XYZ file of N, CA and C in Angstrom:
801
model
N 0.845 -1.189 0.000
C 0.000 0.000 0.000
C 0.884 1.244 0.000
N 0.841 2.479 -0.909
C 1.104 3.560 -1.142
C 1.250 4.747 0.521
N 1.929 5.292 1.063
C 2.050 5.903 1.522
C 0.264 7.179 1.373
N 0.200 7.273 2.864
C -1.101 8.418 2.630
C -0.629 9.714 2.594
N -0.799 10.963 1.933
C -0.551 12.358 2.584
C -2.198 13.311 1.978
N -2.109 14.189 3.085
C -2.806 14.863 3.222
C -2.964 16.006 2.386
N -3.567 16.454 1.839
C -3.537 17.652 0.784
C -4.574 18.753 1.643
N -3.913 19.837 2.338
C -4.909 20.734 3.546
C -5.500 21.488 2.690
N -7.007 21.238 2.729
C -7.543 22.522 1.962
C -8.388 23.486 2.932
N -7.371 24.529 3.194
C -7.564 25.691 3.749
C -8.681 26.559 3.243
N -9.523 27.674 3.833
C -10.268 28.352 3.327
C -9.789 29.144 2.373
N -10.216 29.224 1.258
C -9.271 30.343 0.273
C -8.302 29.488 -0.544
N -7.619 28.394 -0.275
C -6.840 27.370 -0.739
C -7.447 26.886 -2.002
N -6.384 26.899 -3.572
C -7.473 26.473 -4.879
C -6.409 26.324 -5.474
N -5.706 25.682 -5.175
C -4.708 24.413 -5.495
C -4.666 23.293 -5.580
N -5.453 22.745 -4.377
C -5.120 21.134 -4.040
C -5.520 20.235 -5.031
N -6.670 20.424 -6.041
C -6.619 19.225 -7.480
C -5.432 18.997 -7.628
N -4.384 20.218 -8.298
C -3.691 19.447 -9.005
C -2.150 19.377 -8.236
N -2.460 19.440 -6.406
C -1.717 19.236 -5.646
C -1.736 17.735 -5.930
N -2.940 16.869 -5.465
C -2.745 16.001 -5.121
C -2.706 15.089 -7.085
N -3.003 15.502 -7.631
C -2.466 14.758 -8.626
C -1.183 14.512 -9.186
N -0.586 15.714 -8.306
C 1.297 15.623 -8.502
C 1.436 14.682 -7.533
N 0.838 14.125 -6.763
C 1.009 13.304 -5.557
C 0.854 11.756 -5.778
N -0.610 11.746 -6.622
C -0.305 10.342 -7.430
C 0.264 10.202 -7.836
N 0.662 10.976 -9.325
C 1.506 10.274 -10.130
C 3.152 10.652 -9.608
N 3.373 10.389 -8.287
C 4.911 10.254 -7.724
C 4.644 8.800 -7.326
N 3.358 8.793 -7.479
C 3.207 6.806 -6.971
C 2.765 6.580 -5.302
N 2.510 7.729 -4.836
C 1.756 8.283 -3.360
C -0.047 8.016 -3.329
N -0.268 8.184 -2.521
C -1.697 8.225 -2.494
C -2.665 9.707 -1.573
N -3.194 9.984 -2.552
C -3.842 11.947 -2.367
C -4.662 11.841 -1.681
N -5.168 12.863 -0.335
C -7.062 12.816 -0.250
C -6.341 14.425 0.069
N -7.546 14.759 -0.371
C -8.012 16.228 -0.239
C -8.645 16.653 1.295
N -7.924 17.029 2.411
C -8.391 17.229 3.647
C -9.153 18.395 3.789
N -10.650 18.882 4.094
C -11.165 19.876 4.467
C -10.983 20.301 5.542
N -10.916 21.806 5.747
C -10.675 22.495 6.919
C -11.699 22.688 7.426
N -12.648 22.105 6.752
C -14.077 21.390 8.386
C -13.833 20.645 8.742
N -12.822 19.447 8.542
C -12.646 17.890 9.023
C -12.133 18.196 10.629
N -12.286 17.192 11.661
C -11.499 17.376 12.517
C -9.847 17.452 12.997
N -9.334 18.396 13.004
C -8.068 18.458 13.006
C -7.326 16.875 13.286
N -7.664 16.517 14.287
C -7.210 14.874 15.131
C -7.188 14.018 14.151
N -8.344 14.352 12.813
C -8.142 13.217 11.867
C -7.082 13.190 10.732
N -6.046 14.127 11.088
C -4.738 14.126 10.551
C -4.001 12.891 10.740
N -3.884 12.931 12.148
C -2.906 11.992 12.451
C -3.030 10.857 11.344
N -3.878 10.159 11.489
C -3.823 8.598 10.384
C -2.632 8.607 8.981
N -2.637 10.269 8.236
C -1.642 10.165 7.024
C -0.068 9.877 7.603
N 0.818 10.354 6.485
C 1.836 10.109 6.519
C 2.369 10.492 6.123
N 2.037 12.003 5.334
C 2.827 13.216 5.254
C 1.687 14.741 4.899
N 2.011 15.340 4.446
C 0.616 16.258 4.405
C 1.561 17.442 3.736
N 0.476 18.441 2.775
C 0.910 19.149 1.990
C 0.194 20.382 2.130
N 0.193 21.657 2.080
C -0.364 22.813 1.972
C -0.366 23.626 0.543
N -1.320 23.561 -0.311
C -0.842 23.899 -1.586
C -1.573 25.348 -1.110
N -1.306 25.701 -2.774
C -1.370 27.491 -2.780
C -2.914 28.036 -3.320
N -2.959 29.645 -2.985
C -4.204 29.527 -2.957
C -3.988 31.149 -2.294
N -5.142 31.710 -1.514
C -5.230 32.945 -0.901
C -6.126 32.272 0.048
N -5.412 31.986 1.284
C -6.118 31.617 2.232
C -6.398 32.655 3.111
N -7.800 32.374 3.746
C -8.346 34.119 4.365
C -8.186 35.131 3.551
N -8.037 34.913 1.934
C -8.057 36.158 1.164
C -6.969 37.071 1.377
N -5.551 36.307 2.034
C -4.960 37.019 3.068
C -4.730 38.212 3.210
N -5.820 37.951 4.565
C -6.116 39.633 5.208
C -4.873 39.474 6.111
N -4.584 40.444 6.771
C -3.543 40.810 7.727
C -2.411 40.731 6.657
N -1.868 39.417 7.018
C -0.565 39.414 5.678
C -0.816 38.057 4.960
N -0.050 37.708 4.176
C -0.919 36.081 3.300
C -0.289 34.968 4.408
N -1.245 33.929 4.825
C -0.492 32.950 5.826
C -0.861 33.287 6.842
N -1.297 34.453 7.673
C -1.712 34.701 8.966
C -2.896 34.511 9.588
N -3.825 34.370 8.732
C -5.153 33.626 8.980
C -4.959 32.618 9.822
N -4.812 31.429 8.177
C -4.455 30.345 8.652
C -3.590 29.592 9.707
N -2.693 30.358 9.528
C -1.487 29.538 10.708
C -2.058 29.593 11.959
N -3.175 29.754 12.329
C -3.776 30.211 13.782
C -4.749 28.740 13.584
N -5.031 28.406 12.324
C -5.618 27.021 12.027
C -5.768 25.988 13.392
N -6.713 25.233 13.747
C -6.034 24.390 14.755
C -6.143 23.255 14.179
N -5.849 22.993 12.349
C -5.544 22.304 11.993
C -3.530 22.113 11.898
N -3.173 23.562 11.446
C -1.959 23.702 11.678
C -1.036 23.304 13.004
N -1.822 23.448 14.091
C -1.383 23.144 15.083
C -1.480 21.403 14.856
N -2.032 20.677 14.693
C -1.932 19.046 14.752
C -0.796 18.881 13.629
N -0.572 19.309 12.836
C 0.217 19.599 11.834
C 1.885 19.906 12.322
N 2.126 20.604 13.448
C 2.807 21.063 14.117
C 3.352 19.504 15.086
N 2.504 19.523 15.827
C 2.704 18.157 16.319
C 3.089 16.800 15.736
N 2.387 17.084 14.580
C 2.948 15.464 13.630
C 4.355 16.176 12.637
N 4.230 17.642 12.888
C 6.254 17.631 12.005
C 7.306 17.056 12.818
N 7.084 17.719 14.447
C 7.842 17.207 15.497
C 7.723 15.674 15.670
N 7.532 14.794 15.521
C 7.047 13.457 15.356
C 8.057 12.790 14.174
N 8.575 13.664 13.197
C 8.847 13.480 12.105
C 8.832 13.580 10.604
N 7.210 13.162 10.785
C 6.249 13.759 9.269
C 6.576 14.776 8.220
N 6.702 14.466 7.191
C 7.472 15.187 6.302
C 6.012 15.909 5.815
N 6.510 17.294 5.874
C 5.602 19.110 5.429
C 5.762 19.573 4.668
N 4.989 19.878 3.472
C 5.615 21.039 2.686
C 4.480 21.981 2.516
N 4.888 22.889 2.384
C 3.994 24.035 1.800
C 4.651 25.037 0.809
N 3.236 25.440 -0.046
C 3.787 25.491 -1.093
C 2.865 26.613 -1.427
N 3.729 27.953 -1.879
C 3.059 29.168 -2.286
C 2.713 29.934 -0.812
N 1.029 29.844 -1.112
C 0.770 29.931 -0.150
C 0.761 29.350 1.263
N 1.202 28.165 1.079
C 1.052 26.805 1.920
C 2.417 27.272 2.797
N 3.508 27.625 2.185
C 4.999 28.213 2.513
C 4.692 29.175 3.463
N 3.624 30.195 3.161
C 3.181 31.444 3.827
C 2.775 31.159 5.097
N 2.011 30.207 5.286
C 1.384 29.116 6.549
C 2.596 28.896 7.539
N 3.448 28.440 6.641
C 4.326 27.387 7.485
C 4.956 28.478 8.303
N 5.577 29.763 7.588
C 6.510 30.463 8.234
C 5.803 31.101 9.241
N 4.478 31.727 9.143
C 3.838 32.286 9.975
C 3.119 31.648 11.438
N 3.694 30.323 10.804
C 3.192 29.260 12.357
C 4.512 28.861 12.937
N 5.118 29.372 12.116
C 6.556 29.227 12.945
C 7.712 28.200 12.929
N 6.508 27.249 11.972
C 7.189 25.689 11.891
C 8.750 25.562 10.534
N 9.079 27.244 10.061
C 9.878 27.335 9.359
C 10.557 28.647 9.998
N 11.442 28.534 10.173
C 12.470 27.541 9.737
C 12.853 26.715 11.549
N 11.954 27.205 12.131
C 11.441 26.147 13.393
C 12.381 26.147 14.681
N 11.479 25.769 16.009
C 12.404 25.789 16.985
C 12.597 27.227 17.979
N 11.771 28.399 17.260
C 11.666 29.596 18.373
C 10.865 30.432 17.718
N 9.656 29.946 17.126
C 8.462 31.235 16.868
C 9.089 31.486 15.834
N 8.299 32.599 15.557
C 8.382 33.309 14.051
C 9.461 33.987 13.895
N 10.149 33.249 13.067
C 11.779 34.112 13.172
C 11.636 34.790 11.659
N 10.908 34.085 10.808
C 11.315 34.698 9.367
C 10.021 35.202 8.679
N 9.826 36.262 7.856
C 9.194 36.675 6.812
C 9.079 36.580 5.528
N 8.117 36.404 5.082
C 7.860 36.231 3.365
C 7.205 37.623 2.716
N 7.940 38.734 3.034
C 7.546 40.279 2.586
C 7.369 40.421 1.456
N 6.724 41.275 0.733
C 5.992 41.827 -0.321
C 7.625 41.838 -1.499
N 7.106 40.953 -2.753
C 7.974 41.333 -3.658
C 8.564 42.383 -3.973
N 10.449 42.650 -4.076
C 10.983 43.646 -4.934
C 10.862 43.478 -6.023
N 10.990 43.800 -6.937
C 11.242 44.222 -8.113
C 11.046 45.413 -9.010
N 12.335 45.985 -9.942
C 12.217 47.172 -10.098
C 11.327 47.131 -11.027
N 10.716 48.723 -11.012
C 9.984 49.522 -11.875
C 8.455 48.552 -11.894
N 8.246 47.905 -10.758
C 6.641 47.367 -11.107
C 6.072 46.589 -9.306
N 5.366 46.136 -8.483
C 4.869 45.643 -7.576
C 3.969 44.914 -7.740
N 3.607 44.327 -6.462
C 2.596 43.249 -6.547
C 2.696 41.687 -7.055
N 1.340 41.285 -7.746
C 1.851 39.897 -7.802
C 2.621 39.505 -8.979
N 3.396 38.658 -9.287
C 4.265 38.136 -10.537
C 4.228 36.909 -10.424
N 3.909 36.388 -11.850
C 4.141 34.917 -12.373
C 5.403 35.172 -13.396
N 5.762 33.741 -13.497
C 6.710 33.691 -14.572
C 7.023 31.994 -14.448
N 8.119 31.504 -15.443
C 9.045 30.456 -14.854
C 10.324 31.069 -14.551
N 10.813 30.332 -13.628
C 11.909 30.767 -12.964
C 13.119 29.208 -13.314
N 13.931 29.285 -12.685
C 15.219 28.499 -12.166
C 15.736 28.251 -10.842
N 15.113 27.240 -10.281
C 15.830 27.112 -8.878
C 16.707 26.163 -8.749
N 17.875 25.954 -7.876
C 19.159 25.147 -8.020
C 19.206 24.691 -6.354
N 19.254 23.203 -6.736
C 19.342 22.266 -5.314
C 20.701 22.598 -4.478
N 20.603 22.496 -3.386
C 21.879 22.999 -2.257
C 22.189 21.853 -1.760
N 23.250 21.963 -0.465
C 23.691 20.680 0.073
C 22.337 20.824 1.246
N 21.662 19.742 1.726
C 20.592 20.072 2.790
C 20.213 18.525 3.132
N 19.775 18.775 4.139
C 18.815 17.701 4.680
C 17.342 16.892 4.608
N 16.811 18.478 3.805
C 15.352 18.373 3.393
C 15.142 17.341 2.822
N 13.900 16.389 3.165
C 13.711 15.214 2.712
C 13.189 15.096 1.202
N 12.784 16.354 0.841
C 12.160 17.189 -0.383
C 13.034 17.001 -1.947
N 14.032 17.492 -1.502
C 15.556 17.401 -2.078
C 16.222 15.361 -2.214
N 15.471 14.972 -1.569
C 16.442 13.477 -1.425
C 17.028 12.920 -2.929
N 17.997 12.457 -3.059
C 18.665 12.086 -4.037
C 18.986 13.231 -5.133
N 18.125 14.055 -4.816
C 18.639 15.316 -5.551
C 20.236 15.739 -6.135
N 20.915 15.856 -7.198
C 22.641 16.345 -6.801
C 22.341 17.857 -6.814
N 23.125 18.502 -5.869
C 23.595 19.542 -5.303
C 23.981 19.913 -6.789
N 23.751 21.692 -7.026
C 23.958 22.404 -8.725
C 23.015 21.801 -9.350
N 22.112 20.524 -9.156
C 21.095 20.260 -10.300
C 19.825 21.524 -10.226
N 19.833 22.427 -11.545
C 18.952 23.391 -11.842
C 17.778 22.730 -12.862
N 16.315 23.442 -11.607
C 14.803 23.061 -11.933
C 14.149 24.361 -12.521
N 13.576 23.995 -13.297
C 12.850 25.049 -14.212
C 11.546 24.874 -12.965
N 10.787 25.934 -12.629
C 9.382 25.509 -12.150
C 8.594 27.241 -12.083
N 7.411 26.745 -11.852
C 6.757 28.099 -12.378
C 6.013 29.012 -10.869
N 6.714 30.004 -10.570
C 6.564 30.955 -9.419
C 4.848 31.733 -9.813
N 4.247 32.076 -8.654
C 3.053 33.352 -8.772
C 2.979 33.845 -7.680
N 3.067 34.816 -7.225
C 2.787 35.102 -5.872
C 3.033 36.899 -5.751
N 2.539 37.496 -4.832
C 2.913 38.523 -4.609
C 3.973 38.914 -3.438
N 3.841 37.922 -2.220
C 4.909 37.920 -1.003
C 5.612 37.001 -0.885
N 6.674 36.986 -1.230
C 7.259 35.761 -1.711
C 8.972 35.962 -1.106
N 9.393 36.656 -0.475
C 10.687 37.538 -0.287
C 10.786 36.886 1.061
N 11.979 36.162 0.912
C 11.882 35.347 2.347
C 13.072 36.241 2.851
N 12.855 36.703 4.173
C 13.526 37.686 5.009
C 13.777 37.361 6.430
N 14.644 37.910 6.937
C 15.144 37.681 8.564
C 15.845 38.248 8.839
N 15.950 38.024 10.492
C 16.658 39.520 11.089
C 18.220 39.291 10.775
N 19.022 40.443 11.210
C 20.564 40.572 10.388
C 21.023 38.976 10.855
N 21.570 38.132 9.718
C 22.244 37.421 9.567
C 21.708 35.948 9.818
N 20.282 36.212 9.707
C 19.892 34.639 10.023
C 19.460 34.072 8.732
N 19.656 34.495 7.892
C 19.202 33.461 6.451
C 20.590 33.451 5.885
N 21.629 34.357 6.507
C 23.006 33.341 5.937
C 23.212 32.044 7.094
N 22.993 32.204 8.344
C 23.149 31.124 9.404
C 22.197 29.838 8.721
N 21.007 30.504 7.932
C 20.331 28.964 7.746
C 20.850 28.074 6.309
N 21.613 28.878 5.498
C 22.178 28.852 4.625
C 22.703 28.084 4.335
N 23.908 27.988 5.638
C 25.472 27.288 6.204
C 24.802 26.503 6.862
N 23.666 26.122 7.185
C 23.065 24.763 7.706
C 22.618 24.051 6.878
N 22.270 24.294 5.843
C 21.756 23.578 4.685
C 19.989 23.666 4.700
N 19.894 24.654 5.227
C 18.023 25.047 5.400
C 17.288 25.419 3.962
N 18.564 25.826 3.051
C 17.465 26.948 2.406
C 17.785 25.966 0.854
N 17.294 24.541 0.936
C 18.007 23.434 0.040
C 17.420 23.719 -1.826
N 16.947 25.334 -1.805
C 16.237 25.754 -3.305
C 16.532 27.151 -3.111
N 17.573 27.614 -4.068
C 17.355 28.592 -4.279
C 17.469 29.377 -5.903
N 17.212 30.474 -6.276
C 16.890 31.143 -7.310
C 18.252 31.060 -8.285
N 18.344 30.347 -9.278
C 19.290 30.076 -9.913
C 19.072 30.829 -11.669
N 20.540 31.379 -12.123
C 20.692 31.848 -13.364
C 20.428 30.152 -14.305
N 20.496 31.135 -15.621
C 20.438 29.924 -16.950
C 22.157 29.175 -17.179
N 23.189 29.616 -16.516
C 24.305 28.831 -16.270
C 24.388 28.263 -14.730
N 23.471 28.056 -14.287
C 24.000 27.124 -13.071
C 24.133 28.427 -11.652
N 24.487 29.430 -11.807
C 24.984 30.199 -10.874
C 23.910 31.035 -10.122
N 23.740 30.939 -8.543
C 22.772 31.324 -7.986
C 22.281 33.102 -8.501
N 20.724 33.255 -8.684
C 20.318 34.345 -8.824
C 21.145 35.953 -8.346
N 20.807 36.708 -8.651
C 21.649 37.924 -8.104
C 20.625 39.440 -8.440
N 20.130 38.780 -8.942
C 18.690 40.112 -9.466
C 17.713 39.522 -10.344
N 16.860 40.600 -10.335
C 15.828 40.299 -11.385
C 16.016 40.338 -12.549
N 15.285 39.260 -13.418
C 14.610 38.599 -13.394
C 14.611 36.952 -12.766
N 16.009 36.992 -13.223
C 16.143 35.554 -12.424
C 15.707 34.972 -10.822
N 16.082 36.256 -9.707
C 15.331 36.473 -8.597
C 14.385 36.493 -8.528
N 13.195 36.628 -8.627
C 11.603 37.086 -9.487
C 11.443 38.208 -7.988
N 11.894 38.234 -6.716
C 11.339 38.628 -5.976
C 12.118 39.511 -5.083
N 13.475 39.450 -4.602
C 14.802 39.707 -3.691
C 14.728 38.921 -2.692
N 14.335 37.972 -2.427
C 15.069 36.971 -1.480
C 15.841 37.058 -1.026
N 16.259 36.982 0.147
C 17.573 37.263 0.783
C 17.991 35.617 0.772
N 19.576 36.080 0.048
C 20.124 34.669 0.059
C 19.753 33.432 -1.695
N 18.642 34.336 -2.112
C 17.768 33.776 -3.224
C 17.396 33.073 -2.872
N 16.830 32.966 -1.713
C 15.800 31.438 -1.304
C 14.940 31.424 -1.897
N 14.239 29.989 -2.409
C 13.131 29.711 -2.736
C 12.514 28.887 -2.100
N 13.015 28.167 -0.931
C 12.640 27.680 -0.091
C 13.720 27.653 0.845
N 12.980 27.328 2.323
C 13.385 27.452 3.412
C 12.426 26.005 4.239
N 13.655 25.154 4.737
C 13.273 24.258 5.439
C 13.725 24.067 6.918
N 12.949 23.225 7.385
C 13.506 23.148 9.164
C 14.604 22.548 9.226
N 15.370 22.418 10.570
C 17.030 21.728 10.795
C 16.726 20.356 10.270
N 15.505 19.461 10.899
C 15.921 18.054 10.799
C 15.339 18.360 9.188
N 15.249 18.928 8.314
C 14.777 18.650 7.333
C 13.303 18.117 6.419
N 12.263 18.031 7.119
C 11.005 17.554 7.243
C 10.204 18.546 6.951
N 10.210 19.516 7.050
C 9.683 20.392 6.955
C 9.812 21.689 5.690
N 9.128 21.840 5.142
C 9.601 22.865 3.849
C 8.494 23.657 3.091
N 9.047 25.279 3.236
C 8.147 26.325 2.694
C 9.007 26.874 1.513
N 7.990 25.921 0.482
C 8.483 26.716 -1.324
C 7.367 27.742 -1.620
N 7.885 28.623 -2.231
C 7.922 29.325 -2.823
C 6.830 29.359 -4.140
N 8.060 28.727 -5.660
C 7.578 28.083 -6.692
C 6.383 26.901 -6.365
N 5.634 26.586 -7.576
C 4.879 25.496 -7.856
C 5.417 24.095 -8.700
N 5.934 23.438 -7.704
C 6.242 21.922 -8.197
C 5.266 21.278 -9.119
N 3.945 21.497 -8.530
C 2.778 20.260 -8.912
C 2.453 20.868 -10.438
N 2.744 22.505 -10.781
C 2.145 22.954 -12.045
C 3.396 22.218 -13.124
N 4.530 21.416 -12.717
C 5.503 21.155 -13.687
C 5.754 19.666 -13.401
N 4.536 19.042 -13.217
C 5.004 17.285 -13.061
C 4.681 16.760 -14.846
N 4.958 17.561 -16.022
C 4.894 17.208 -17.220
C 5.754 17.509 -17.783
N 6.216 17.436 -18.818
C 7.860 18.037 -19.402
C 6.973 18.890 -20.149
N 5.781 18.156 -20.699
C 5.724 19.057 -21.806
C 4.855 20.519 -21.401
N 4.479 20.717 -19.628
C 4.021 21.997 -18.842
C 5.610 23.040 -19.276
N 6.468 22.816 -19.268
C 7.784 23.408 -19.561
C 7.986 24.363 -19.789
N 7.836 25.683 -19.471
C 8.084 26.705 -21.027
C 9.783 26.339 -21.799
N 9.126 26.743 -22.664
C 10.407 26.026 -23.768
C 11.325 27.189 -23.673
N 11.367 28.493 -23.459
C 12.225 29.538 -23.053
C 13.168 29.202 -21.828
N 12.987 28.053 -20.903
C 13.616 28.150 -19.717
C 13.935 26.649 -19.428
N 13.550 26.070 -20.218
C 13.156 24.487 -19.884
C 14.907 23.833 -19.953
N 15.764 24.405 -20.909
C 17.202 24.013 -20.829
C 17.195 22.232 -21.270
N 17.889 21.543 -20.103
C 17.923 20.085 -20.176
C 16.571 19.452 -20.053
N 15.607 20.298 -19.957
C 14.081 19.387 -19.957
C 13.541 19.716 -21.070
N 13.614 20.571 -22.353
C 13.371 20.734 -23.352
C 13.652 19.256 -24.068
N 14.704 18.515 -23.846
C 15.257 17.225 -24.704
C 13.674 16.279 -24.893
N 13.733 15.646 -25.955
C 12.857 14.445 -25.836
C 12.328 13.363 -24.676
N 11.124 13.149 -24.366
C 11.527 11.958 -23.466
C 10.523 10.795 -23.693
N 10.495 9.875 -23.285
C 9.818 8.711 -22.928
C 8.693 9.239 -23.157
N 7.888 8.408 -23.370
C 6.226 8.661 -22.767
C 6.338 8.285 -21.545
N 5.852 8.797 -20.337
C 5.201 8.224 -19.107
C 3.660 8.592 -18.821
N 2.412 7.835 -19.173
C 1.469 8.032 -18.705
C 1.271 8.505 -17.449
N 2.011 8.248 -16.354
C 1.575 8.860 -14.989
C 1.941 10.017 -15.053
N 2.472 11.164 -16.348
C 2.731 12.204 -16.181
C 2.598 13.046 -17.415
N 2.165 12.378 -17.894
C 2.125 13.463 -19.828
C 2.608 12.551 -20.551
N 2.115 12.760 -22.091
C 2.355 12.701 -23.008
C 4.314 12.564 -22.996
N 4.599 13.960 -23.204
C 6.110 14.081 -22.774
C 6.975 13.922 -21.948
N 6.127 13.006 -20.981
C 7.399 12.655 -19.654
C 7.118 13.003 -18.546
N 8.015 12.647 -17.745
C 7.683 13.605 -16.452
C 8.255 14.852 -16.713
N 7.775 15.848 -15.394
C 8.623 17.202 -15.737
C 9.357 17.692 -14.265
N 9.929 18.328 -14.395
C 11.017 18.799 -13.132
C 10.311 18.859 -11.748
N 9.127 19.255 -11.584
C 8.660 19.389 -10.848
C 8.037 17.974 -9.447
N 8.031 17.188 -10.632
C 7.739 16.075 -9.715
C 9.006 14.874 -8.906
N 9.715 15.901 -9.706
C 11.294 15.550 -8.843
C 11.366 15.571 -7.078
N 10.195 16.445 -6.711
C 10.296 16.578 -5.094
C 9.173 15.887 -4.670
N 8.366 15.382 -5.416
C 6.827 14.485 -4.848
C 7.871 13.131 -4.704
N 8.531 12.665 -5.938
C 9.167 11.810 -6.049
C 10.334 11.527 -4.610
N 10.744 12.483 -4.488
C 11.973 12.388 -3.009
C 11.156 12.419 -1.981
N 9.825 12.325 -1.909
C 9.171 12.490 -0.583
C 8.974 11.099 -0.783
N 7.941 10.764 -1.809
C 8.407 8.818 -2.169
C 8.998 8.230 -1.437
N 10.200 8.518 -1.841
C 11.780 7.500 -1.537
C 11.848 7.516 -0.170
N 11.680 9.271 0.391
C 11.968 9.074 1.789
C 10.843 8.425 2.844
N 9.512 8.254 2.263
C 8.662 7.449 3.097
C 8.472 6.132 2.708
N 9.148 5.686 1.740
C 8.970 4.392 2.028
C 10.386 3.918 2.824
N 11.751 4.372 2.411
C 12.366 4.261 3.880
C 12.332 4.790 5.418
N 11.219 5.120 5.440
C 10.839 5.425 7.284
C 10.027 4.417 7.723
């Protein structure tokens, strides 16, 4: 039997279809959790996901609604336990604002309102993010310099902290995605940055690694042929057919449904 994870559908949350269909076809098994369900009936999965969305329309800041969730809180309890987390977009916004990123003393970090010159607000695009040395279970088998095409939207997306703690999480191996050029070499501005990240994070995960707030959208690139062909690089090439993922293959994106795979069936 397939590993269970949870797909949280938060109020405002309008992601999770094709959350959890990046979830099958990694060879996992999806249910779509409502945030009427009883929180307690978490426990039973075996990993759980926060996809993106505008949860609470986010009033106050995006993520602050929710993270008060007292679904988040059981959520909280089963990361410490082990349970591998991700959130994603908005789901990322959750995580940091409940504290469970980058974890271990409250809300240490922010996901502030995009830079970028001469324009504000929200931005889509595809981007380039490049795997680090890390622990994140997200990343597993991943090689360190391997650069993922995947497709960013968001308006607060700028992961921030007070002087010197997103280089400290850095040098721990926390921040195992960050904003990478079309040669391999980490972001340094826009466009390649899409946002100013400090550090070019695109994600930020907890110490033991279990835990992880992206940024980008994995689940919109589990096809090769979802790709844009402007950015796609080594995934532009031909591939296989794989029915569990397109016509054209798999696509970069399901590279991290896939390492959550690997790492739950060895736990």
């Amino acid at each position: 039997m397939s590993a269970s994870v949870a797909v949280i559908q938060l109020p405002g949350v309008n992601c999770e279809r094709e959350t959890a269909a990046a979830i099958e076809a990694a060879g996992l098994s999806a249910t779509v959790f409502a945030g009427t369900r009883a929180p307690e009936d978490l426990r039973g999965f075996d990993a759980f996901v926060i996809p993106g969305g505008f949860s609470y329309q986010d009033r106050v800041r995006a993520g602050a609604l929710a993270a008060k969730h007292p679904i988040v809180g059981v959520l909280a309890e089963e990361a410490d336990r082990g349970k591998p987390v991700l959130g994603i977009c908005n789901g990322a916004q959750v995580l940091v604002e409940a504290g469970l990123v980058p974890g271990g003393a409250g809300v240490e970090l922010a996901l502030a309102r995009n830079r970028m010159p001469a324009r504000d607000g929200y931005y889509t695009r595809w981007i380039r993010v490049r795997v680090e040395e890390t622990p994140c279970v997200f990343a597993r088998g991943l090689e360190p310099g391997l650069v993922i095409p995947l497709p960013m939207a968001h308006g607060e997306g700028r992961f921030v902290g007070a002087t010197g703690r997103m280089e400290a999480l850095e040098a721990a191996g926390q921040i195992p995605f960050r904003y990478a050029r079309s040669d391999g070499r980490v972001a340094t501005e826009f466009p390649d940055d899409p946002n100013g990240s400090e550090r070019a994070a695109a994600g930020v995960c907890n110490a033991r690694g279990n835990v992880l707030a992206l940024m980008p959208h994995p689940e919109r690139a589990i096809a090769r042929d979802a790709v844009a062909r402007s950015i796609a690089g080594a995934w532009s090439a031909p591939a296989p057919c794989d029915l569990d993922a397109g016509a054209g293959g798999p696509g970069p994106g399901l590279l991290l449904f896939r390492a959550l795979r690997e790492h739950l069936e060895d736990a």
